[in-house]
Amino acid sequence: MGFAAETNDVRANAAAKLEAKGVDLLVANDVSVQGIGFEADDNQVTLLDRWGGVADLPRMSKLEVADAILDRVLGLRSAQRAGTPDRHRALAG
């Protein structure tokens, strides 16, 4: 799992970092948006996985973001244990 703070072309830059870091899941956020991310109570992130799954999460509290990330990690892990070839389905759930 990796994280990427981006200021432009968030999805494209995050996808490149996902591949470069060799992680299964990358959490990207646009740090140029005022009122979210650094020094704010809320955040809005995009989750990308190495199987092509993408989920744009709405603005929510950082605790809710953490819960959503954990849910995705557990979903990917469950799919891996089950041997599901289409692991990115875990991002849709």
CSV table of N, CA and C in Angstrom, one decimal:
chain,number,residue,atom,x,y,z
A,1,MET,N,0.8,-1.2,0.0
A,1,MET,CA,0.0,0.0,0.0
A,1,MET,C,0.9,1.2,0.0
A,2,GLY,N,0.5,2.2,-0.8
A,2,GLY,CA,1.2,3.4,-0.9
A,2,GLY,C,0.3,4.6,-0.8
A,3,PHE,N,0.9,5.8,-0.7
A,3,PHE,CA,0.2,7.1,-0.6
A,3,PHE,C,0.9,8.0,-1.6
A,4,ALA,N,0.1,8.9,-2.2
A,4,ALA,CA,0.6,9.9,-3.1
A,4,ALA,C,-0.2,11.2,-2.9
A,5,ALA,N,0.6,12.3,-2.6
A,5,ALA,CA,0.0,13.6,-2.5
A,5,ALA,C,0.3,14.3,-3.8
A,6,GLU,N,-0.8,14.7,-4.5
A,6,GLU,CA,-0.6,15.2,-5.8
A,6,GLU,C,-1.2,16.7,-5.9
A,7,THR,N,-0.7,17.4,-6.9
A,7,THR,CA,-1.3,18.8,-7.1
A,7,THR,C,-1.9,19.0,-8.4
A,8,ASN,N,-1.7,18.0,-9.4
A,8,ASN,CA,-2.3,18.1,-10.7
A,8,ASN,C,-2.3,16.7,-11.3
A,9,ASP,N,-3.2,16.5,-12.3
A,9,ASP,CA,-3.3,15.2,-12.9
A,9,ASP,C,-3.2,14.1,-11.9
A,10,VAL,N,-4.1,14.2,-10.9
A,10,VAL,CA,-4.0,13.3,-9.7
A,10,VAL,C,-4.1,11.8,-10.2
A,11,ARG,N,-5.1,11.5,-11.0
A,11,ARG,CA,-5.2,10.1,-11.3
A,11,ARG,C,-4.1,9.5,-12.2
A,12,ALA,N,-3.6,10.3,-13.1
A,12,ALA,CA,-2.5,9.9,-14.0
A,12,ALA,C,-1.2,9.8,-13.2
A,13,ASN,N,-0.9,10.8,-12.4
A,13,ASN,CA,0.3,10.7,-11.5
A,13,ASN,C,0.3,9.6,-10.5
A,14,ALA,N,-0.9,9.4,-9.9
A,14,ALA,CA,-1.1,8.3,-9.0
A,14,ALA,C,-0.9,6.9,-9.6
A,15,ALA,N,-1.4,6.8,-10.8
A,15,ALA,CA,-1.3,5.5,-11.5
A,15,ALA,C,0.2,5.2,-11.8
A,16,ALA,N,0.9,6.3,-12.2
A,16,ALA,CA,2.4,6.1,-12.4
A,16,ALA,C,3.1,5.7,-11.1
A,17,LYS,N,2.7,6.3,-10.0
A,17,LYS,CA,3.3,6.0,-8.7
A,17,LYS,C,3.0,4.6,-8.3
A,18,LEU,N,1.7,4.2,-8.5
A,18,LEU,CA,1.3,2.8,-8.2
A,18,LEU,C,2.2,1.8,-8.8
A,19,GLU,N,2.5,2.0,-10.1
A,19,GLU,CA,3.3,1.1,-10.8
A,19,GLU,C,4.8,1.2,-10.4
A,20,ALA,N,5.3,2.4,-10.2
A,20,ALA,CA,6.7,2.6,-9.8
A,20,ALA,C,6.9,2.0,-8.4
A,21,LYS,N,6.0,2.1,-7.5
A,21,LYS,CA,6.1,1.6,-6.1
A,21,LYS,C,5.9,0.1,-6.0
A,22,GLY,N,5.2,-0.4,-7.0
A,22,GLY,CA,4.9,-1.9,-7.0
A,22,GLY,C,4.0,-2.3,-5.9
A,23,VAL,N,3.1,-1.4,-5.5
A,23,VAL,CA,2.1,-1.8,-4.4
A,23,VAL,C,0.8,-2.3,-5.0
A,24,ASP,N,0.0,-2.9,-4.2
A,24,ASP,CA,-1.3,-3.4,-4.6
A,24,ASP,C,-2.4,-2.3,-4.6
A,25,LEU,N,-2.2,-1.3,-3.7
A,25,LEU,CA,-3.2,-0.2,-3.5
A,25,LEU,C,-2.5,1.1,-3.3
A,26,LEU,N,-3.0,2.1,-3.9
A,26,LEU,CA,-2.4,3.5,-3.7
A,26,LEU,C,-3.5,4.4,-3.4
A,27,VAL,N,-3.3,5.2,-2.4
A,27,VAL,CA,-4.3,6.2,-1.9
A,27,VAL,C,-3.7,7.6,-2.4
A,28,ALA,N,-4.4,8.3,-3.2
A,28,ALA,CA,-4.0,9.6,-3.7
A,28,ALA,C,-4.9,10.7,-3.3
A,29,ASN,N,-4.3,11.8,-2.9
A,29,ASN,CA,-5.2,13.0,-2.7
A,29,ASN,C,-4.6,14.2,-3.3
A,30,ASP,N,-5.5,15.1,-3.7
A,30,ASP,CA,-5.1,16.4,-4.3
A,30,ASP,C,-4.9,17.4,-3.2
A,31,VAL,N,-3.6,17.6,-2.9
A,31,VAL,CA,-3.2,18.5,-1.8
A,31,VAL,C,-3.4,20.0,-2.2
A,32,SER,N,-3.7,20.3,-3.5
A,32,SER,CA,-3.9,21.7,-3.9
A,32,SER,C,-5.3,22.2,-3.5
A,33,VAL,N,-6.2,21.3,-3.1
A,33,VAL,CA,-7.6,21.7,-2.8
A,33,VAL,C,-7.7,22.2,-1.4
A,34,GLN,N,-8.2,23.4,-1.3
A,34,GLN,CA,-8.4,24.1,0.0
A,34,GLN,C,-9.4,23.4,0.9
A,35,GLY,N,-9.2,23.2,2.2
A,35,GLY,CA,-10.2,22.7,3.1
A,35,GLY,C,-10.2,21.2,3.2
A,36,ILE,N,-9.3,20.5,2.5
A,36,ILE,CA,-9.2,19.1,2.7
A,36,ILE,C,-7.7,18.7,2.8
A,37,GLY,N,-7.4,17.6,3.3
A,37,GLY,CA,-6.0,17.1,3.4
A,37,GLY,C,-5.3,17.7,4.6
A,38,PHE,N,-4.1,18.3,4.3
A,38,PHE,CA,-3.3,18.9,5.3
A,38,PHE,C,-4.0,20.0,6.1
A,39,GLU,N,-3.8,20.0,7.4
A,39,GLU,CA,-4.4,21.0,8.3
A,39,GLU,C,-5.9,21.2,8.1
A,40,ALA,N,-6.6,20.1,7.9
A,40,ALA,CA,-8.0,20.1,7.7
A,40,ALA,C,-8.6,18.9,8.4
A,41,ASP,N,-9.9,18.9,8.7
A,41,ASP,CA,-10.5,17.8,9.4
A,41,ASP,C,-11.0,16.7,8.3
A,42,ASP,N,-11.2,17.2,7.1
A,42,ASP,CA,-11.7,16.3,6.0
A,42,ASP,C,-10.7,16.0,5.0
A,43,ASN,N,-10.9,15.0,4.2
A,43,ASN,CA,-10.1,14.7,3.1
A,43,ASN,C,-11.0,14.1,2.0
A,44,GLN,N,-10.4,14.0,0.8
A,44,GLN,CA,-11.1,13.4,-0.4
A,44,GLN,C,-10.0,12.7,-1.2
A,45,VAL,N,-10.1,11.4,-1.3
A,45,VAL,CA,-9.0,10.6,-1.9
A,45,VAL,C,-9.6,9.7,-3.1
A,46,THR,N,-8.6,9.3,-3.9
A,46,THR,CA,-8.9,8.3,-4.9
A,46,THR,C,-8.0,7.1,-4.6
A,47,LEU,N,-8.7,5.9,-4.7
A,47,LEU,CA,-8.0,4.6,-4.4
A,47,LEU,C,-7.8,4.0,-5.8
A,48,LEU,N,-6.6,3.6,-6.0
A,48,LEU,CA,-6.3,2.8,-7.3
A,48,LEU,C,-5.6,1.5,-6.9
A,49,ASP,N,-6.0,0.5,-7.6
A,49,ASP,CA,-5.3,-0.8,-7.3
A,49,ASP,C,-4.6,-1.3,-8.6
A,50,ARG,N,-3.7,-2.2,-8.4
A,50,ARG,CA,-2.8,-2.7,-9.5
A,50,ARG,C,-3.6,-3.5,-10.5
A,51,TRP,N,-4.9,-3.9,-10.2
A,51,TRP,CA,-5.7,-4.6,-11.2
A,51,TRP,C,-6.6,-3.7,-12.0
A,52,GLY,N,-6.4,-2.4,-11.9
A,52,GLY,CA,-7.2,-1.5,-12.7
A,52,GLY,C,-8.4,-0.9,-11.9
A,53,GLY,N,-8.6,-1.3,-10.7
A,53,GLY,CA,-9.7,-0.7,-10.0
A,53,GLY,C,-9.4,0.7,-9.5
A,54,VAL,N,-10.5,1.6,-9.6
A,54,VAL,CA,-10.4,3.0,-9.2
A,54,VAL,C,-11.6,3.3,-8.4
A,55,ALA,N,-11.5,4.0,-7.3
A,55,ALA,CA,-12.6,4.5,-6.5
A,55,ALA,C,-12.3,5.9,-6.1
A,56,ASP,N,-13.2,6.8,-6.5
A,56,ASP,CA,-13.1,8.2,-6.1
A,56,ASP,C,-14.0,8.3,-4.9
A,57,LEU,N,-13.4,8.5,-3.7
A,57,LEU,CA,-14.2,8.7,-2.5
A,57,LEU,C,-14.7,10.1,-2.3
A,58,PRO,N,-15.9,10.3,-1.8
A,58,PRO,CA,-16.3,11.7,-1.6
A,58,PRO,C,-15.6,12.3,-0.4
A,59,ARG,N,-15.8,13.6,-0.3
A,59,ARG,CA,-15.2,14.3,0.9
A,59,ARG,C,-15.8,13.7,2.1
A,60,MET,N,-15.0,13.4,3.1
A,60,MET,CA,-15.4,12.9,4.3
A,60,MET,C,-14.4,13.1,5.4
A,61,SER,N,-14.7,12.8,6.6
A,61,SER,CA,-13.7,13.0,7.7
A,61,SER,C,-12.6,12.1,7.5
A,62,LYS,N,-11.4,12.5,8.1
A,62,LYS,CA,-10.2,11.6,7.9
A,62,LYS,C,-10.4,10.3,8.6
A,63,LEU,N,-11.2,10.2,9.6
A,63,LEU,CA,-11.5,8.9,10.2
A,63,LEU,C,-12.3,8.0,9.2
A,64,GLU,N,-13.3,8.6,8.6
A,64,GLU,CA,-14.1,7.9,7.6
A,64,GLU,C,-13.2,7.4,6.4
A,65,VAL,N,-12.3,8.3,6.0
A,65,VAL,CA,-11.3,7.9,4.9
A,65,VAL,C,-10.5,6.7,5.4
A,66,ALA,N,-10.0,6.8,6.6
A,66,ALA,CA,-9.2,5.6,7.1
A,66,ALA,C,-10.0,4.3,7.1
A,67,ASP,N,-11.3,4.4,7.5
A,67,ASP,CA,-12.2,3.3,7.5
A,67,ASP,C,-12.4,2.7,6.1
A,68,ALA,N,-12.6,3.7,5.1
A,68,ALA,CA,-12.8,3.2,3.7
A,68,ALA,C,-11.5,2.6,3.2
A,69,ILE,N,-10.3,3.1,3.5
A,69,ILE,CA,-9.1,2.5,3.1
A,69,ILE,C,-9.0,1.1,3.7
A,70,LEU,N,-9.2,1.0,5.0
A,70,LEU,CA,-9.2,-0.3,5.6
A,70,LEU,C,-10.1,-1.3,5.0
A,71,ASP,N,-11.3,-0.9,4.7
A,71,ASP,CA,-12.3,-1.7,4.0
A,71,ASP,C,-11.8,-2.2,2.7
A,72,ARG,N,-11.1,-1.4,1.9
A,72,ARG,CA,-10.6,-1.8,0.6
A,72,ARG,C,-9.4,-2.8,0.8
A,73,VAL,N,-8.6,-2.5,1.8
A,73,VAL,CA,-7.4,-3.4,2.0
A,73,VAL,C,-8.0,-4.8,2.4
A,74,LEU,N,-9.0,-4.8,3.3
A,74,LEU,CA,-9.5,-6.1,3.7
A,74,LEU,C,-10.2,-6.8,2.5
A,75,GLY,N,-10.9,-6.0,1.7
A,75,GLY,CA,-11.6,-6.6,0.5
A,75,GLY,C,-10.6,-7.2,-0.5
A,76,LEU,N,-9.5,-6.5,-0.7
A,76,LEU,CA,-8.4,-7.0,-1.6
A,76,LEU,C,-7.8,-8.3,-1.0
A,77,ARG,N,-7.6,-8.2,0.3
A,77,ARG,CA,-7.0,-9.4,1.0
A,77,ARG,C,-7.9,-10.6,1.0
A,78,SER,N,-9.2,-10.4,1.2
A,78,SER,CA,-10.2,-11.4,1.1
A,78,SER,C,-10.2,-12.1,-0.3
A,79,ALA,N,-10.2,-11.2,-1.3
A,79,ALA,CA,-10.2,-11.7,-2.7
A,79,ALA,C,-8.9,-12.5,-3.0
A,80,GLN,N,-7.8,-12.0,-2.4
A,80,GLN,CA,-6.5,-12.7,-2.6
A,80,GLN,C,-6.6,-14.1,-2.0
A,81,ARG,N,-7.1,-14.2,-0.8
A,81,ARG,CA,-7.2,-15.5,-0.1
A,81,ARG,C,-8.1,-16.4,-0.9
A,82,ALA,N,-9.2,-15.9,-1.5
A,82,ALA,CA,-10.1,-16.7,-2.2
A,82,ALA,C,-9.6,-17.1,-3.6
A,83,GLY,N,-8.5,-16.4,-4.0
A,83,GLY,CA,-8.0,-16.7,-5.3
A,83,GLY,C,-8.8,-16.1,-6.4
A,84,THR,N,-9.5,-15.1,-6.1
A,84,THR,CA,-10.4,-14.4,-7.1
A,84,THR,C,-9.4,-13.7,-8.1
A,85,PRO,N,-9.5,-14.1,-9.4
A,85,PRO,CA,-8.7,-13.4,-10.4
A,85,PRO,C,-9.0,-12.0,-10.6
A,86,ASP,N,-10.2,-11.6,-10.4
A,86,ASP,CA,-10.7,-10.2,-10.6
A,86,ASP,C,-10.7,-9.4,-9.3
A,87,ARG,N,-9.5,-9.2,-8.8
A,87,ARG,CA,-9.4,-8.7,-7.4
A,87,ARG,C,-9.9,-7.2,-7.4
A,88,HIS,N,-9.8,-6.5,-8.5
A,88,HIS,CA,-10.3,-5.1,-8.4
A,88,HIS,C,-11.8,-4.9,-8.1
A,89,ARG,N,-12.5,-6.0,-8.2
A,89,ARG,CA,-13.9,-5.9,-7.8
A,89,ARG,C,-14.1,-5.5,-6.4
A,90,ALA,N,-13.0,-5.7,-5.5
A,90,ALA,CA,-13.1,-5.3,-4.1
A,90,ALA,C,-13.2,-3.8,-4.0
A,91,LEU,N,-12.7,-3.0,-5.0
A,91,LEU,CA,-12.8,-1.6,-5.0
A,91,LEU,C,-14.2,-1.1,-5.2
A,92,ALA,N,-15.0,-1.9,-5.9
A,92,ALA,CA,-16.3,-1.5,-6.3
A,92,ALA,C,-17.3,-1.6,-5.1
A,93,GLY,N,-16.9,-2.4,-4.1
A,93,GLY,CA,-17.8,-2.7,-3.0
A,93,GLY,C,-17.8,-1.7,-1.9
